[in-house]
């Protein structure tokens, strides 16, 4: 039987109906995922809604998550609560992630650094530490470069500082395209992300064990169409964002700690970390064995240990003393890095 024009219209109508139903289903899941996160604070700034969670007192500490994640990433790792014993901790949903909105502008690492700096200034914060993971490490570097007088120190975890050409980053831009990309993000892509979630968790955590809290709690928020749009734009811009720094970070002049997982399967994080360590004079470096990209989840005590070390360096720099030259290469060891915080400590 021939496939005539009426059959084609029927097939097209069924396809549109199926996509509409799938988009509606994804929208319901997205609303439920966000409704479950109705806590923290929301600030209107720069034309955006900027969501953050806050706890503790002391020196302000800004926590900046990586691409595809959210502020709770640091809660689930235990770092947020542990750091709140010493610092005033503010963990942000970056633009387009979690409960924060994102306009259609480019939102480079520098743009986000300016936004975060303006937000904390509005809160009356003049001096702060920054801890950034993955894409958040770029923003930490930009804060140190653009707002150096306000930055007491930075801790960089699993950053992608010296990018080689990668086809996967260009392909990641496809769902961000107008019309076709929009339809894909609202229909099939959330389903594919949820289906591939176990594989993705293995990719970012291995060779360390997958953190159950993150794997279970992040999926529905991370697979929302609006968040996937931000993921696609940031994945596509990774190469350009790093190249815009001209692969040099010698102008970073604040206390800096660098951590990387020796087993990172997304890129050669150890190589990048050692190169960055050589460029930033006086920086501290720790490479965590048997750990992948999610160092802050797999080895939170190492991250907090580095944070305390950088805070200590800032405190020393504030004291009147005779000037001395800092070494330009120094290894750091916080202790048993693979040990997670005990349940009672979280």
Tab-separated table of C-alpha atoms in Angstrom:
chain	number	residue	atom	x	y	z
A	1	UNK	CA	0.000	0.000	0.000
A	2	UNK	CA	1.419	3.366	-1.026
A	3	UNK	CA	2.298	5.939	1.598
A	4	UNK	CA	0.218	8.887	0.372
A	5	UNK	CA	-0.030	12.502	1.473
A	6	UNK	CA	-2.767	11.782	4.005
A	7	UNK	CA	-0.608	9.104	5.633
A	8	UNK	CA	2.242	11.587	5.837
A	9	UNK	CA	-0.003	14.135	7.520
A	10	UNK	CA	-1.193	11.525	9.992
A	11	UNK	CA	2.372	10.431	10.796
A	12	UNK	CA	3.466	14.035	11.232
A	13	UNK	CA	0.511	14.728	13.492
A	14	UNK	CA	1.268	11.683	15.632
A	15	UNK	CA	4.923	12.717	15.884
A	16	UNK	CA	3.997	16.236	16.961
A	17	UNK	CA	1.541	14.858	19.515
A	18	UNK	CA	4.158	12.461	20.888
A	19	UNK	CA	6.752	15.217	21.172
A	20	UNK	CA	4.237	17.521	22.841
A	21	UNK	CA	3.337	14.816	25.343
A	22	UNK	CA	7.007	14.149	26.042
A	23	UNK	CA	7.677	17.871	26.477
A	24	UNK	CA	4.770	18.090	28.914
A	25	UNK	CA	6.071	15.120	30.882
A	26	UNK	CA	9.547	16.662	31.078
A	27	UNK	CA	8.058	19.989	32.190
A	28	UNK	CA	6.172	18.302	35.036
A	29	UNK	CA	9.334	16.512	36.192
A	30	UNK	CA	11.282	19.767	36.008
A	31	UNK	CA	8.722	21.642	38.128
A	32	UNK	CA	8.717	18.877	40.734
A	33	UNK	CA	12.521	18.835	40.863
A	34	UNK	CA	12.664	22.580	41.498
A	35	UNK	CA	9.771	22.516	43.977
A	36	UNK	CA	11.786	20.063	46.075
A	37	UNK	CA	14.532	22.728	46.363
A	38	UNK	CA	12.378	25.541	47.740
A	39	UNK	CA	14.971	26.716	50.263
A	40	UNK	CA	17.896	29.092	50.388
A	41	UNK	CA	17.757	32.673	49.136
A	42	UNK	CA	17.067	34.231	45.739
A	43	UNK	CA	18.517	37.582	44.699
A	44	UNK	CA	17.420	39.603	41.670
A	45	UNK	CA	20.606	40.929	40.085
A	46	UNK	CA	21.804	41.671	36.581
A	47	UNK	CA	18.396	40.783	35.197
A	48	UNK	CA	18.630	37.280	36.686
A	49	UNK	CA	17.334	35.279	39.610
A	50	UNK	CA	20.435	34.137	41.497
A	51	UNK	CA	19.826	31.371	44.042
A	52	UNK	CA	22.234	30.496	46.847
A	53	UNK	CA	22.344	28.654	50.147
A	54	UNK	CA	24.177	30.048	53.153
A	55	UNK	CA	25.378	28.887	56.565
A	56	UNK	CA	28.034	29.612	59.174
A	57	UNK	CA	29.997	32.688	60.168
A	58	UNK	CA	33.542	33.934	59.782
A	59	UNK	CA	35.516	34.674	56.617
A	60	UNK	CA	33.072	34.468	53.656
A	61	UNK	CA	33.629	31.466	51.385
A	62	UNK	CA	32.009	31.225	47.941
A	63	UNK	CA	31.387	27.742	46.494
A	64	UNK	CA	31.034	27.527	42.700
A	65	UNK	CA	29.901	24.255	41.127
A	66	UNK	CA	30.876	22.763	37.785
A	67	UNK	CA	28.991	22.399	34.516
A	68	UNK	CA	25.737	20.470	34.883
A	69	UNK	CA	25.685	20.641	38.666
A	70	UNK	CA	24.144	22.877	41.344
A	71	UNK	CA	24.811	24.419	44.750
A	72	UNK	CA	23.751	21.263	46.621
A	73	UNK	CA	26.712	19.449	45.099
A	74	UNK	CA	28.744	20.826	48.006
A	75	UNK	CA	26.042	19.879	50.534
A	76	UNK	CA	26.000	16.263	49.399
A	77	UNK	CA	29.797	16.036	49.571
A	78	UNK	CA	29.814	17.280	53.172
A	79	UNK	CA	32.056	20.239	52.317
A	80	UNK	CA	29.313	22.841	52.826
A	81	UNK	CA	28.491	21.786	56.393
A	82	UNK	CA	32.109	21.123	57.350
A	83	UNK	CA	33.269	24.496	56.033
A	84	UNK	CA	30.354	26.251	57.782
A	85	UNK	CA	31.982	25.341	61.106
A	86	UNK	CA	34.719	27.869	60.270
A	87	UNK	CA	33.494	30.127	57.468
A	88	UNK	CA	30.417	31.985	56.294
A	89	UNK	CA	29.635	29.701	53.362
A	90	UNK	CA	27.625	30.761	50.309
A	91	UNK	CA	27.041	28.119	47.620
A	92	UNK	CA	25.595	29.545	44.405
A	93	UNK	CA	23.519	28.083	41.602
A	94	UNK	CA	25.381	29.604	38.673
A	95	UNK	CA	23.299	31.190	35.849
A	96	UNK	CA	21.017	28.594	34.265
A	97	UNK	CA	21.637	25.923	36.901
A	98	UNK	CA	19.450	24.859	39.797
A	99	UNK	CA	17.042	27.660	40.676
A	100	UNK	CA	19.057	30.439	39.014
A	101	UNK	CA	17.842	31.831	35.690
A	102	UNK	CA	19.998	32.522	32.640
A	103	UNK	CA	19.472	35.115	29.937
A	104	UNK	CA	20.474	34.519	26.327
A	105	UNK	CA	23.761	36.370	26.630
A	106	UNK	CA	27.019	34.433	26.383
A	107	UNK	CA	27.815	34.276	30.126
A	108	UNK	CA	31.553	33.709	29.933
A	109	UNK	CA	33.589	32.876	33.027
A	110	UNK	CA	34.422	36.579	33.336
A	111	UNK	CA	30.759	37.573	33.070
A	112	UNK	CA	29.846	35.120	35.813
A	113	UNK	CA	32.725	36.324	37.981
A	114	UNK	CA	31.435	39.894	37.728
A	115	UNK	CA	27.894	38.746	38.570
A	116	UNK	CA	28.983	36.772	41.645
A	117	UNK	CA	31.198	39.630	42.832
A	118	UNK	CA	28.310	42.106	42.491
A	119	UNK	CA	26.017	39.723	44.371
A	120	UNK	CA	28.311	39.311	47.365
A	121	UNK	CA	28.994	43.049	47.432
A	122	UNK	CA	25.250	43.607	47.712
A	123	UNK	CA	25.320	41.292	50.732
A	124	UNK	CA	27.928	43.573	52.325
A	125	UNK	CA	30.830	41.180	51.719
A	126	UNK	CA	34.078	42.924	50.828
A	127	UNK	CA	36.617	40.095	51.168
A	128	UNK	CA	36.081	36.411	50.436
A	129	UNK	CA	37.629	33.043	49.665
A	130	UNK	CA	36.528	31.109	46.570
A	131	UNK	CA	36.362	27.364	45.951
A	132	UNK	CA	35.519	26.352	42.382
A	133	UNK	CA	35.074	22.901	40.868
A	134	UNK	CA	35.603	22.225	37.143
A	135	UNK	CA	33.898	25.115	35.270
A	136	UNK	CA	33.606	26.868	38.627
A	137	UNK	CA	37.418	26.870	38.833
A	138	UNK	CA	37.522	29.148	35.793
A	139	UNK	CA	35.217	31.583	37.525
A	140	UNK	CA	37.409	31.467	40.637
A	141	UNK	CA	40.421	32.350	38.472
A	142	UNK	CA	38.494	35.212	36.859
A	143	UNK	CA	37.466	36.527	40.278
A	144	UNK	CA	41.130	36.489	41.317
A	145	UNK	CA	42.131	38.297	38.130
A	146	UNK	CA	39.303	40.845	37.848
A	147	UNK	CA	38.570	41.482	41.537
A	148	UNK	CA	41.894	40.689	43.188
A	149	UNK	CA	41.554	43.180	46.102
A	150	UNK	CA	38.412	41.362	47.248
A	151	UNK	CA	39.710	37.802	46.888
A	152	UNK	CA	41.484	36.385	49.929
A	153	UNK	CA	42.413	33.169	48.131
A	154	UNK	CA	41.160	30.541	45.701
A	155	UNK	CA	40.968	26.751	45.726
A	156	UNK	CA	40.713	25.165	42.278
A	157	UNK	CA	39.404	21.606	41.952
A	158	UNK	CA	39.553	19.580	38.711
A	159	UNK	CA	39.836	22.626	36.462
A	160	UNK	CA	40.283	22.418	32.674
A	161	UNK	CA	42.957	25.072	32.158
A	162	UNK	CA	44.881	24.132	28.970
A	163	UNK	CA	42.423	22.643	26.478
A	164	UNK	CA	43.488	20.547	23.499
A	165	UNK	CA	41.112	20.495	20.490
A	166	UNK	CA	38.131	18.264	21.343
A	167	UNK	CA	35.348	17.299	18.946
A	168	UNK	CA	32.986	16.410	21.806
A	169	UNK	CA	32.929	20.033	22.974
A	170	UNK	CA	31.815	21.217	19.541
A	171	UNK	CA	29.157	18.499	19.349
A	172	UNK	CA	27.860	19.563	22.741
A	173	UNK	CA	26.758	22.855	21.159
A	174	UNK	CA	24.200	21.198	18.895
A	175	UNK	CA	21.341	21.068	21.449
A	176	UNK	CA	21.858	24.800	22.017
A	177	UNK	CA	20.926	25.620	18.405
A	178	UNK	CA	17.716	27.601	17.824
A	179	UNK	CA	14.483	25.750	16.967
A	180	UNK	CA	15.814	22.206	16.444
A	181	UNK	CA	17.952	22.380	19.563
A	182	UNK	CA	15.064	23.838	21.552
A	183	UNK	CA	12.725	21.011	20.510
A	184	UNK	CA	15.406	18.417	21.276
A	185	UNK	CA	16.114	19.862	24.748
A	186	UNK	CA	12.444	19.829	25.702
A	187	UNK	CA	11.627	16.360	24.371
A	188	UNK	CA	14.231	13.657	23.776
A	189	UNK	CA	17.361	15.025	25.468
A	190	UNK	CA	16.055	14.881	29.079
A	191	UNK	CA	15.016	11.270	28.476
A	192	UNK	CA	18.436	10.410	27.051
A	193	UNK	CA	20.214	12.117	29.956
A	194	UNK	CA	18.210	10.158	32.527
A	195	UNK	CA	18.812	6.914	30.630
A	196	UNK	CA	22.575	7.550	30.391
A	197	UNK	CA	22.867	8.773	33.994
A	198	UNK	CA	24.588	5.630	35.400
A	199	UNK	CA	27.182	5.759	32.609
A	200	UNK	CA	27.760	9.491	33.175
A	201	UNK	CA	28.224	8.961	36.913
A	202	UNK	CA	30.860	6.330	36.261
A	203	UNK	CA	32.633	8.644	33.833
A	204	UNK	CA	32.960	11.519	36.297
A	205	UNK	CA	33.563	9.529	39.512
A	206	UNK	CA	35.714	6.559	38.531
A	207	UNK	CA	38.152	5.203	39.580
A	208	UNK	CA	36.599	6.283	42.910
A	209	UNK	CA	33.226	4.965	44.035
A	210	UNK	CA	30.128	6.840	42.877
A	211	UNK	CA	28.721	9.069	45.626
A	212	UNK	CA	25.186	7.805	46.188
A	213	UNK	CA	23.688	11.117	47.323
A	214	UNK	CA	24.835	12.983	44.229
A	215	UNK	CA	23.831	10.213	41.817
A	216	UNK	CA	20.347	9.892	43.312
A	217	UNK	CA	19.484	13.517	44.020
A	218	UNK	CA	21.005	15.427	41.099
A	219	UNK	CA	19.432	13.553	38.175
A	220	UNK	CA	16.034	15.253	37.901
A	221	UNK	CA	17.435	18.761	38.342
A	222	UNK	CA	20.302	18.108	35.920
A	223	UNK	CA	17.968	16.756	33.206
A	224	UNK	CA	15.650	19.793	33.096
A	225	UNK	CA	15.478	21.465	29.644
A	226	UNK	CA	16.535	24.859	31.018
A	227	UNK	CA	19.575	23.397	32.764
A	228	UNK	CA	20.503	21.352	29.690
A	229	UNK	CA	20.585	24.585	27.700
A	230	UNK	CA	23.141	26.016	30.130
A	231	UNK	CA	25.125	22.757	30.025
A	232	UNK	CA	25.264	22.837	26.226
A	233	UNK	CA	26.395	26.454	26.063
A	234	UNK	CA	29.087	25.960	28.706
A	235	UNK	CA	30.352	22.717	27.158
A	236	UNK	CA	30.604	24.399	23.770
A	237	UNK	CA	32.389	27.439	25.190
A	238	UNK	CA	34.976	25.535	27.235
A	239	UNK	CA	37.624	25.649	24.537
A	240	UNK	CA	37.142	29.333	23.781
A	241	UNK	CA	36.970	30.288	27.451
A	242	UNK	CA	40.297	28.669	28.220
A	243	UNK	CA	41.968	29.918	25.041
A	244	UNK	CA	40.867	33.454	25.878
A	245	UNK	CA	43.256	33.276	28.820
A	246	UNK	CA	46.016	32.598	26.260
A	247	UNK	CA	46.982	29.552	28.326
A	248	UNK	CA	48.777	31.738	30.863
A	249	UNK	CA	47.835	32.333	34.485
A	250	UNK	CA	50.977	34.074	35.702
A	251	UNK	CA	48.952	37.173	36.586
A	252	UNK	CA	47.103	35.376	39.399
A	253	UNK	CA	48.430	37.016	42.564
A	254	UNK	CA	46.258	35.646	45.390
A	255	UNK	CA	46.941	32.560	47.547
A	256	UNK	CA	46.034	29.593	45.350
A	257	UNK	CA	45.439	25.914	46.051
A	258	UNK	CA	45.111	23.374	43.237
A	259	UNK	CA	43.644	19.869	43.503
A	260	UNK	CA	43.226	17.208	40.828
A	261	UNK	CA	42.249	13.560	40.651
A	262	UNK	CA	45.029	11.367	39.280
A	263	UNK	CA	42.418	9.173	37.596
A	264	UNK	CA	40.264	11.910	36.021
A	265	UNK	CA	38.649	10.389	32.895
A	266	UNK	CA	37.327	13.616	31.390
A	267	UNK	CA	40.798	15.022	30.653
A	268	UNK	CA	44.361	14.876	31.977
A	269	UNK	CA	43.617	16.873	35.124
A	270	UNK	CA	46.933	16.020	36.774
A	271	UNK	CA	48.926	17.360	33.811
A	272	UNK	CA	46.904	20.582	33.757
A	273	UNK	CA	47.171	20.990	37.536
A	274	UNK	CA	50.956	20.591	37.550
A	275	UNK	CA	51.338	23.070	34.711
A	276	UNK	CA	49.099	25.589	36.465
A	277	UNK	CA	51.025	25.044	39.702
A	278	UNK	CA	54.255	25.936	37.897
A	279	UNK	CA	52.702	29.139	36.531
A	280	UNK	CA	51.133	30.529	39.711
A	281	UNK	CA	53.964	31.468	42.021
A	282	UNK	CA	53.505	30.267	45.593
A	283	UNK	CA	50.572	28.001	44.750
A	284	UNK	CA	49.927	24.737	46.577
A	285	UNK	CA	49.245	21.502	44.708
A	286	UNK	CA	47.752	18.167	45.716
A	287	UNK	CA	47.052	15.333	43.284
A	288	UNK	CA	44.656	12.793	44.796
A	289	UNK	CA	45.361	9.156	43.873
A	290	UNK	CA	42.568	6.769	42.839
A	291	UNK	CA	40.184	9.690	42.304
A	292	UNK	CA	38.367	10.978	39.228
A	293	UNK	CA	36.859	14.314	38.250
A	294	UNK	CA	34.630	14.622	41.338
A	295	UNK	CA	37.460	15.202	43.808
A	296	UNK	CA	35.233	17.246	46.124
A	297	UNK	CA	32.814	14.323	46.403
A	298	UNK	CA	35.397	11.530	46.668
A	299	UNK	CA	37.980	13.311	48.834
A	300	UNK	CA	36.199	16.164	50.649
A	301	UNK	CA	38.665	16.215	53.542
A	302	UNK	CA	41.511	16.949	51.122
A	303	UNK	CA	39.537	19.861	49.697
A	304	UNK	CA	38.728	21.285	53.132
A	305	UNK	CA	42.349	20.800	54.185
A	306	UNK	CA	43.519	22.802	51.179
A	307	UNK	CA	40.912	25.456	51.939
A	308	UNK	CA	42.233	25.863	55.478
A	309	UNK	CA	45.789	26.091	54.133
A	310	UNK	CA	44.861	28.879	51.709
A	311	UNK	CA	42.895	30.728	54.398
A	312	UNK	CA	45.963	30.449	56.616
A	313	UNK	CA	48.165	31.940	53.919
A	314	UNK	CA	45.811	34.873	53.583
A	315	UNK	CA	45.848	35.403	57.351
A	316	UNK	CA	49.655	35.392	57.332
A	317	UNK	CA	49.738	37.896	54.472
A	318	UNK	CA	47.553	40.282	56.486
A	319	UNK	CA	50.028	40.388	59.365
A	320	UNK	CA	52.810	42.999	59.395
A	321	UNK	CA	56.010	41.134	58.615
A	322	UNK	CA	59.223	41.325	56.661
A	323	UNK	CA	58.749	40.559	53.000
A	324	UNK	CA	60.085	37.261	51.759
A	325	UNK	CA	59.865	35.419	48.467
A	326	UNK	CA	57.387	32.537	48.283
A	327	UNK	CA	58.511	29.346	46.550
A	328	UNK	CA	57.012	28.912	43.061
A	329	UNK	CA	56.573	25.171	43.467
A	330	UNK	CA	55.265	23.528	46.583
A	331	UNK	CA	53.466	20.232	47.069
A	332	UNK	CA	50.694	20.000	49.630
A	333	UNK	CA	49.361	17.062	51.557
A	334	UNK	CA	46.300	17.391	53.762
A	335	UNK	CA	46.298	13.837	55.052
A	336	UNK	CA	44.285	10.742	54.119
A	337	UNK	CA	42.519	12.244	51.113
A	338	UNK	CA	40.306	9.285	50.310
A	339	UNK	CA	38.516	9.378	53.667
A	340	UNK	CA	35.025	10.868	53.478
A	341	UNK	CA	33.365	12.813	56.265
A	342	UNK	CA	31.542	10.554	58.660
A	343	UNK	CA	27.752	10.709	58.615
A	344	UNK	CA	27.732	12.488	61.959
A	345	UNK	CA	29.977	15.221	60.559
A	346	UNK	CA	27.767	16.075	57.605
